[in-house]
XYZ file of C-alpha atoms in Angstrom:
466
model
C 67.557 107.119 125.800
C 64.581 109.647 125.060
C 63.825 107.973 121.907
C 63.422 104.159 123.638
C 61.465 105.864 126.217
C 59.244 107.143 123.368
C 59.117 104.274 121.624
C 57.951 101.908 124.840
C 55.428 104.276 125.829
C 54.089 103.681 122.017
C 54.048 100.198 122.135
C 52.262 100.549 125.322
C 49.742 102.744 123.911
C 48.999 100.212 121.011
C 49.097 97.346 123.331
C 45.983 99.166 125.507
C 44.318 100.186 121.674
C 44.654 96.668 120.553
C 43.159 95.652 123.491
C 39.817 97.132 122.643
C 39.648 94.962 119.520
C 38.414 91.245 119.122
C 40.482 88.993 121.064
C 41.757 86.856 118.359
C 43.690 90.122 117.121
C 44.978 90.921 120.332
C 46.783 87.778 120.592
C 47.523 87.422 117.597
C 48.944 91.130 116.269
C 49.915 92.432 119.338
C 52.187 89.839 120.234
C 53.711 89.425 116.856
C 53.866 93.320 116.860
C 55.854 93.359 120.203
C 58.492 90.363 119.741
C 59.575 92.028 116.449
C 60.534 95.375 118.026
C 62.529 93.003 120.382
C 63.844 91.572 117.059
C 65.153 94.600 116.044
C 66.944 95.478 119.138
C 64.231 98.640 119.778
C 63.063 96.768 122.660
C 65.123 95.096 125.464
C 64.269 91.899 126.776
C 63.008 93.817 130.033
C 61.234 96.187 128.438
C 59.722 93.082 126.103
C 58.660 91.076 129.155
C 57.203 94.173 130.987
C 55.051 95.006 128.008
C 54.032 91.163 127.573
C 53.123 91.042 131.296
C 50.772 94.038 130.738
C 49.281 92.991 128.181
C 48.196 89.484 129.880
C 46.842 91.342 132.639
C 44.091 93.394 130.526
C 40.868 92.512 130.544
C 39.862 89.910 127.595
C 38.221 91.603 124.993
C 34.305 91.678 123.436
C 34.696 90.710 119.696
C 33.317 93.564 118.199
C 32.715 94.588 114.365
C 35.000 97.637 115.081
C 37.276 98.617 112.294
C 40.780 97.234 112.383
C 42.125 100.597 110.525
C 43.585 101.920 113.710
C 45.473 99.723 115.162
C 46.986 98.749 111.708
C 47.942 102.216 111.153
C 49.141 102.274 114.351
C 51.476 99.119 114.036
C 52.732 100.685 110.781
C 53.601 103.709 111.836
C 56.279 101.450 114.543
C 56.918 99.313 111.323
C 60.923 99.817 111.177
C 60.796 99.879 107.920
C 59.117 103.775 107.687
C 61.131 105.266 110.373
C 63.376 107.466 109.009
C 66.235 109.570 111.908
C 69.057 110.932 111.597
C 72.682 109.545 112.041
C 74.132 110.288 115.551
C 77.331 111.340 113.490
C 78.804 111.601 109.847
C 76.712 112.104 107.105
C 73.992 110.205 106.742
C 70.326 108.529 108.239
C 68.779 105.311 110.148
C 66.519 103.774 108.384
C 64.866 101.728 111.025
C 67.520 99.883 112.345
C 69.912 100.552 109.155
C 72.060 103.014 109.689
C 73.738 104.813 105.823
C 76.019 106.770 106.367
C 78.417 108.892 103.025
C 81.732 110.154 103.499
C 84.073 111.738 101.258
C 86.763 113.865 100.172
C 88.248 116.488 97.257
C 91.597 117.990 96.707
C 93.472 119.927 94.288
C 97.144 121.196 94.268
C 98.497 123.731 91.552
C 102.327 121.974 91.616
C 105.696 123.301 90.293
C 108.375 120.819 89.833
C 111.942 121.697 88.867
C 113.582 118.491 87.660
C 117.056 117.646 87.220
C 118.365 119.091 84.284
C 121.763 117.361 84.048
C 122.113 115.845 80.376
C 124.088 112.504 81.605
C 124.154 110.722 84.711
C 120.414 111.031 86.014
C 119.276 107.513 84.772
C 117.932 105.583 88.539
C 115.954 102.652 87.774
C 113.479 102.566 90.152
C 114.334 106.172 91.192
C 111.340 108.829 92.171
C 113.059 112.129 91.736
C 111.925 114.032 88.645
C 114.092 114.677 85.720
C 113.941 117.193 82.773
C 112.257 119.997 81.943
C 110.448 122.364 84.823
C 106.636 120.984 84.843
C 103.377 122.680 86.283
C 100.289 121.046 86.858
C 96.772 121.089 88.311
C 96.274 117.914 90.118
C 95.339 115.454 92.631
C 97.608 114.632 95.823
C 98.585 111.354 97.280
C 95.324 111.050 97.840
C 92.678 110.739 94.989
C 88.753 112.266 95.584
C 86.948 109.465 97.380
C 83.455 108.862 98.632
C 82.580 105.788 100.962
C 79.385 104.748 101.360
C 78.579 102.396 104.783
C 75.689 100.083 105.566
C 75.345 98.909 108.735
C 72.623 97.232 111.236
C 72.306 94.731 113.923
C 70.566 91.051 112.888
C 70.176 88.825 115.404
C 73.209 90.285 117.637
C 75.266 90.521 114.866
C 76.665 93.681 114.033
C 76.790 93.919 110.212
C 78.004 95.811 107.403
C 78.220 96.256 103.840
C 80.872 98.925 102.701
C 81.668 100.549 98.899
C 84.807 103.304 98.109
C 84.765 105.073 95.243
C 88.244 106.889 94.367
C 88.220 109.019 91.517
C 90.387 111.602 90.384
C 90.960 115.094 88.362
C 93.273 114.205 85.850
C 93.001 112.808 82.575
C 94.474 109.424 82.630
C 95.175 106.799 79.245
C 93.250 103.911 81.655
C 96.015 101.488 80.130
C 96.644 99.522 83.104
C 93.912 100.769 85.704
C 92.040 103.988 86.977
C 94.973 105.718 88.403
C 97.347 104.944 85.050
C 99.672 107.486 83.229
C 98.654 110.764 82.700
C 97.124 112.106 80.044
C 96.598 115.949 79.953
C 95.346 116.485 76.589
C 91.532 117.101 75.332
C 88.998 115.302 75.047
C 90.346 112.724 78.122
C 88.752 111.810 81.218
C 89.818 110.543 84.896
C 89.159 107.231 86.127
C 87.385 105.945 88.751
C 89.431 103.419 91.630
C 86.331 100.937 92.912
C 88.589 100.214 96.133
C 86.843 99.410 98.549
C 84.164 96.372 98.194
C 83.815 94.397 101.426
C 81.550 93.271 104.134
C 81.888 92.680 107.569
C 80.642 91.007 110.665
C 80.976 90.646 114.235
C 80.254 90.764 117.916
C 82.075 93.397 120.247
C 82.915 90.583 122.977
C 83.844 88.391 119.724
C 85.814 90.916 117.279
C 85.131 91.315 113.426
C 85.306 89.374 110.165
C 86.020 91.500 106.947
C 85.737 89.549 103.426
C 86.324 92.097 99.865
C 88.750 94.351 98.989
C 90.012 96.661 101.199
C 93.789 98.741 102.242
C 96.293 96.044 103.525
C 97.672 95.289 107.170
C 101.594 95.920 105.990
C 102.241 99.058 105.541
C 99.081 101.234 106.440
C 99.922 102.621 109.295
C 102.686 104.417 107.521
C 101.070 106.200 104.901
C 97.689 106.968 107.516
C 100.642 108.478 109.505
C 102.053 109.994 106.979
C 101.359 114.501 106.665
C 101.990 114.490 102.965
C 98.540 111.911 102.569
C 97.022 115.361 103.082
C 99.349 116.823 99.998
C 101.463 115.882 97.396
C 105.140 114.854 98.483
C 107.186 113.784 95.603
C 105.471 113.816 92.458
C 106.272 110.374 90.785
C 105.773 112.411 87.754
C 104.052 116.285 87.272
C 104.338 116.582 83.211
C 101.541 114.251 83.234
C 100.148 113.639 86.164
C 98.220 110.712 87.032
C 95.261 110.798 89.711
C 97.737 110.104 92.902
C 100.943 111.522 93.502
C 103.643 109.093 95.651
C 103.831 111.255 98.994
C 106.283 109.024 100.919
C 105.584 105.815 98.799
C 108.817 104.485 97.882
C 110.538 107.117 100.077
C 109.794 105.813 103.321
C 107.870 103.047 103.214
C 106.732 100.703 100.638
C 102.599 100.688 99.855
C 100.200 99.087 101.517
C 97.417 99.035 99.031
C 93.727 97.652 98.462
C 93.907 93.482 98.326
C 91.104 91.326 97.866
C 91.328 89.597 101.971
C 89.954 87.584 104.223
C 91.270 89.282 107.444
C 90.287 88.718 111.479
C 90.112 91.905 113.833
C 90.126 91.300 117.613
C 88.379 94.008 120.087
C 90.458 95.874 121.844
C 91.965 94.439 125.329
C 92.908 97.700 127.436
C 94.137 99.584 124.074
C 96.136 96.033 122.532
C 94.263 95.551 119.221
C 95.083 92.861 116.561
C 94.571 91.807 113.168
C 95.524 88.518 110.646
C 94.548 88.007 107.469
C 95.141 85.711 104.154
C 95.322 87.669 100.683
C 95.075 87.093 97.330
C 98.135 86.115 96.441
C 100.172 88.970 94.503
C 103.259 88.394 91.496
C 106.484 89.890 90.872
C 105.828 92.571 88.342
C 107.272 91.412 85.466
C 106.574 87.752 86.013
C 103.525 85.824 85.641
C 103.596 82.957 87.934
C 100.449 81.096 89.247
C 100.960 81.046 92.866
C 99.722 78.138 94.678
C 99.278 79.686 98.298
C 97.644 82.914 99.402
C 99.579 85.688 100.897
C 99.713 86.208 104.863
C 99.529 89.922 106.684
C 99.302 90.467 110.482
C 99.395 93.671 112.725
C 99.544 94.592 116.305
C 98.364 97.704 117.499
C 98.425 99.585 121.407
C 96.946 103.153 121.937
C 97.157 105.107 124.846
C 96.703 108.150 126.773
C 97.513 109.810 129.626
C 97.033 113.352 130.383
C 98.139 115.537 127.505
C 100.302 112.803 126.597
C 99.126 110.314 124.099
C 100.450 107.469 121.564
C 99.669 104.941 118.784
C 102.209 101.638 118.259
C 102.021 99.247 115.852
C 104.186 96.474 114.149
C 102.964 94.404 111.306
C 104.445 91.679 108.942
C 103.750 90.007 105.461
C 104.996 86.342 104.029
C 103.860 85.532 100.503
C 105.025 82.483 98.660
C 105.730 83.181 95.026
C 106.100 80.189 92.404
C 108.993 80.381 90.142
C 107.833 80.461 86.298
C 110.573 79.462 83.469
C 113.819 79.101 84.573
C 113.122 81.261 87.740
C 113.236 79.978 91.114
C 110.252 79.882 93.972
C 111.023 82.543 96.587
C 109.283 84.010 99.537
C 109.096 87.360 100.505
C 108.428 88.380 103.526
C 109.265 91.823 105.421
C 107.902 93.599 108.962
C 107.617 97.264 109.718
C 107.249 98.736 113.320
C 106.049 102.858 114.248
C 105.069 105.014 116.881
C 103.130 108.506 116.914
C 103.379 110.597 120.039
C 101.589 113.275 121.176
C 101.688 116.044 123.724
C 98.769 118.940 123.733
C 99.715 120.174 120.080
C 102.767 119.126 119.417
C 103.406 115.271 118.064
C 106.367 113.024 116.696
C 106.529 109.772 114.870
C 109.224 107.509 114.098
C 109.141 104.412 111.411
C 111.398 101.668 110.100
C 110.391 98.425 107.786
C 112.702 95.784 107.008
C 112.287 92.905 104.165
C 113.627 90.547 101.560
C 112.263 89.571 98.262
C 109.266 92.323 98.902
C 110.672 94.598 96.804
C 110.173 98.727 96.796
C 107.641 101.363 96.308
C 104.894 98.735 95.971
C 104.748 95.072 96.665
C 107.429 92.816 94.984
C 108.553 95.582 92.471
C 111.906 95.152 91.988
C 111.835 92.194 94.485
C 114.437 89.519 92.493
C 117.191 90.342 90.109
C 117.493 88.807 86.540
C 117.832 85.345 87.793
C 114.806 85.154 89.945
C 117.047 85.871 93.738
C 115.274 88.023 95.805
C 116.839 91.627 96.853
C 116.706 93.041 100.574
C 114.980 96.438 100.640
C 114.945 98.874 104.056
C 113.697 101.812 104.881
C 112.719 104.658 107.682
C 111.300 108.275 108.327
C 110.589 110.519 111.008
C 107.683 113.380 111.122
C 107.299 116.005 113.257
C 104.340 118.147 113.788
C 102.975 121.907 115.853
C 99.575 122.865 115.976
C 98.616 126.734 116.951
C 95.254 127.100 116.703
C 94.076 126.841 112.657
C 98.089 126.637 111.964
C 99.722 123.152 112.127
C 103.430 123.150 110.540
C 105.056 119.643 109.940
C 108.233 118.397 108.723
C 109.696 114.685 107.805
C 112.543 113.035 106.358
C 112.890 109.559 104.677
C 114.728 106.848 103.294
C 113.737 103.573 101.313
C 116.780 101.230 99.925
C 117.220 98.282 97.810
C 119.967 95.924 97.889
C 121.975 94.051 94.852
C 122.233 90.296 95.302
C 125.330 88.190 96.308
C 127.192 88.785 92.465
C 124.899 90.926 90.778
C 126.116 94.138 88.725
C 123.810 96.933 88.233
C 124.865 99.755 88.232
C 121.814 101.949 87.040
C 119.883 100.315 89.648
C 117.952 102.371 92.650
C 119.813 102.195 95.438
C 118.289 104.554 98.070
C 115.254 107.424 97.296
C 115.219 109.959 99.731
C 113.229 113.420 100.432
C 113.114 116.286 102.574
C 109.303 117.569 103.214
C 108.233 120.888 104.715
C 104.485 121.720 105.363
C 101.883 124.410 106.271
C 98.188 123.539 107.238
C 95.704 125.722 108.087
C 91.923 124.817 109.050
C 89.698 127.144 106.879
C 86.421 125.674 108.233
C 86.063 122.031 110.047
C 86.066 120.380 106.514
C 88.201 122.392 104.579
C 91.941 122.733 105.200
C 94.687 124.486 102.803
C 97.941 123.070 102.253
C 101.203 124.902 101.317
C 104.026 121.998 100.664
C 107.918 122.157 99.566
C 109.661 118.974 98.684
C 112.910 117.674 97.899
C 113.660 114.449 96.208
C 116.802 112.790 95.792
C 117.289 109.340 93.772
C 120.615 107.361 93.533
C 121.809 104.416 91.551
C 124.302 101.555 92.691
C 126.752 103.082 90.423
C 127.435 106.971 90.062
C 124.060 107.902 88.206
C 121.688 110.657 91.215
C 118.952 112.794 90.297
C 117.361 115.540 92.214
C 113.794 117.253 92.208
C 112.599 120.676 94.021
C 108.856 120.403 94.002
C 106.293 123.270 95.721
C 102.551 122.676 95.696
C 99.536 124.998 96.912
C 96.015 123.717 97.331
C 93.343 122.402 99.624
C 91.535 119.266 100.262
C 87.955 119.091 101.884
C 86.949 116.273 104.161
C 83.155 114.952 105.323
C-alpha cells in the first residue's frame, strides 16, 4: 500500500511538471504516460481517473522553448521497465510488473544397504528389495537437486506465467535411457540433468488456470508430496550403483505420478473444494510400441480445511488411457483411482492412502500392466504415515503395500506379487533451510510362487530447501 501511495503521488508530481511545458506535450505525454501505469496494473482505475481529472483542471500551458530533459527523465524513471524491488517472498525480484522468482534444493545421503544374501529363491520380477552383496553409497534421495525458475506478471488481467525445473543429480549415471538412468560410479562419469518442468500458464482468480508443458501428473501426486521419505531415501531401487533418485515409496505404496507433457484445467478454490482435469500425452506399455490414437485422461479433487488446531487435506484422483494393441496384442484400457487424507492436530499428523487399478500396471505407469498375451493385470495398493513434531525434532513412521495380480490362466511364478516396507525416520531442523535426516528401512519383495527377498537399508544425510 505504501509503495502505490508513492507511486500516485509521483505521477502527480509529473503531471503538475509536465504541466509547465508546451501544451502539445502535456496532452500528448502526460496522458500516454498515465494510461500506461493503468496498463500495468500500478494504477487503479480510481486513482487513473483522479489523476486525469487533475490534470484537465490545470491551467493550459505557454509553449515555451524550455528543455524537455526533465520531464523525460522523469517519465523514465516511472518507466516499468527500470524499476527493479524485491519479491514479497521466495527468492527472487520484480522487475516492473514481472515478478522472477528461483527456488531450489540439494541433498545427500551416505546409505548402507544389506541385501539378501540367500543363493536361490530371491528372483521377484518386478520386486524392489535389494539382493546380494552389502552396498554403501554417497547419493541422492527420492528426490534429485532441483532448481525452478518462475516468471510471472499480469497482462491485461491475465495472470501469467512461464515456469522451467531443472533436476539434476550427484551420481554418475550411463545416460542410456534418460538423465536419471543406471548408475555409474566409476571415473571420469558425470550426472545428468532432468529438464522437468517446461510449462506455461494462465488465468483469472474468478476464472481458474490453464497449464500447457510438461509438468508432475494429477494421479498419483498427492501420494508421493505426502509421502516423509520424499525428504530421504526409502528403499533404494538399487545402492551398488546408484542412480540420481532413489524409489522412496514408489512401487511400495503407490505407483508414480511423474512429469507428462499436459494440457490440464485448475478451478479456484470454492470454500477449500479445488479441482483439476487434464488430457496427456498418451503413454505405452513398456515393452510395446504401439501408436496410440487417443490422449490419456487424469482428474483430481481436492478439499482442505481447518479448524482450530485441527487441520486436513483430501483428495481422490483417477486416470483412463486407451492403449492400441500392436502385433498380435489386443487394445486395452487402463484406468485406476487413488483416494488420501492427511490430518493434523498442533504437531502431531496422520495420513492414510489406497489406489486401485487395472491394466495401469506398478511402480510407474503401465509397467507390468498386461501379461504375455496383451490382458491387462489388476494392481492395488495402500500405506499409512504417521508423524510428531517437538520443536526442531519431527519423528515419522509408515508402512506400505503395492500388489499385482496374474490374469484369469496365467502362470508366473517369478512374478511380483506384493512389495512391501517398513520406514522409520528422524528429522531435525538445523536452520529454516537445512534439515538432517536419519532413515532405517525395510524392504520386502515376493513372487507369485515361493521366490521373497528382503533388504535392511539405513541412510544419514541432509537436504537444503529455498
Amino acid at each position: 500500500m505504501r509503495g502505490r501511495t508513492s507511486l500516485l503521488h509521483a505521477a502527480g508530481a509529473i503531471a503538475l511538471m509536465m504541466g509547465a511545458t508546451p501544451a502539445f506535450a502535456q496532452d500528448d505525454t502526460t496522458s500516454q504516460l498515465l494510461l500506461r501505469l493503468k496498463e500495468k496494473g500500478i494504477l487503479t482505475d480510481e486513482e487513473y481517473n483522479q489523476l486525469v481529472a487533475r490534470k484537465a483542471t490545470e491551467p493550459a500551458a505557454v509553449a515555451t522553448n524550455a528543455p524537455t530533459e526533465p520531464q523525460q527523465a522523469a517519465a523514465q524513471a516511472l518507466d516499468d521497465k527500470h524499476l527493479v524491488r524485491m519479491a514479497d517472498s521466495g527468492v527472487g525480484m520484480q522487475v516492473g510488473g514481472v515478478t522472477v522468482k528461483f527456488s531450489g534444493s540439494i541433498n545427500g545421503f551416505y546409505t548402507h544397504e544389506a541385501g539378501d544374501k540367500s543363493t536361490a529363491g530371491t528372483a521377484v520380477a518386478g520386486g524392489l528389495a535389494g539382493v546380494g552383496k552389502n552396498s554403501s553409497s554417497v547419493r541422492n534421495g527420492l528426490l534429485p537437486g532441483f532448481l525452478k525458475v518462475d516468471v510471472t506478471t499480469n497482462q491485461g488481467g491475465w495472470d501469467v506465467g512461464a515456469h522451467f525445473g531443472l533436476y539434476p543429480g550427484i551420481n554418475s549415471v550411463s545416460n542410456v535411457g534418460g538423465a536419471n538412468s543406471a548408475g555409474t560410479p566409476q571415473a571420469l562419469a558425470t550426472s545428468g540433468i532432468d529438464f522437468r518442468q517446461t510449462y506455461l500458464t494462465f488465468g483469472r482468480p474468478n476464472i481458474g488456470e490453464i497449464k500447457i508443458g510438461r509438468d508432475i501428473g494429477l494421479f498419483g501426486s498427492d501420494a508421493i508430496l505426502n509421502d516423509i521419505t520424499l525428504l530421504s531415501v526409502g528403499s533404494t531401487g538399487g545402492n551398488v550403483a546408484p542412480s540420481n533418485t532413489s524409489l522412496g515409496r514408489i512401487g511400495i505404496g503407490y505407483i508414480y505420478t511423474d512429469f507428462q507433457p499436459q494440457i490440464t484445467y485448475t478451478t479456484p478454490k470454492f470454500g477449500g473444494f479445488q479441482a483439476s482435469v487434464g488430457i496427456f500425452q498418451p503413454l505405452v506399455t513398456i515393452g510395446n510400441n504401439e501408436v496410440n490414437g487417443t490422449p490419456g485422461f487424469q482428474g483430481k479433487v481436492t478439499y482442505d480445511f481447518t479448524a482450530d488446531k485441527f487441520g486436513g487435506h483430501l483428495w481422490a484422483s483417477g486416470i483412463t488411457q486407451k492403449h492400441d494393441g500392436v502385433g498380435g496384442f489386443p487394445s486395452y484400457t487402463g484406468s485406476g483411482f487413488d483416494v488420501g487424507a492427511k490430518l493434523t492436530y498442533g504437531p502431531f499428523s496422520a495420513l492414510g492412502y489406497y489406489y486401485d487399478g487395472s491394466g495401469i500396471g506398478t511402480t510407474g505407469l503401465f509397467i507390468l500392466s498386461t501379461d504375455a498375451l496383451g490382458r491387462k493385470r489388476d494392481s492395488n495398493g495402500f500405506y499409512g504415515q504417521a508423524t510428531a513434531t517437538f520443536g526442531k525434532f519431527t519423528l515419522g513412521g509408515s508402512y506400505g503395500e503395492s500388489h499385482l495380480d496374474l490374469t484369469n490362466g496365467e502362470i508366473n511364478p517369478t512374478l511380483l506379487d506384493k512389495n512391501s516396507s517398513w520406514v522409520g525416520q528422524g528429522r531435525y531442523g538445523l536452520t529454516s533451510w537445512v534439515t538432517l535426516v536419519g532413515e532405517y528401512v525395510h524392504t520386502k519383495a515376493e513372487a507369485h510362487g515361493t521366490n521373497e527377498a528382503t533388504s535392511d537399508t539405513i541412510a544419514l544425510g541432509a537436504i537444503l530447501f529455498f
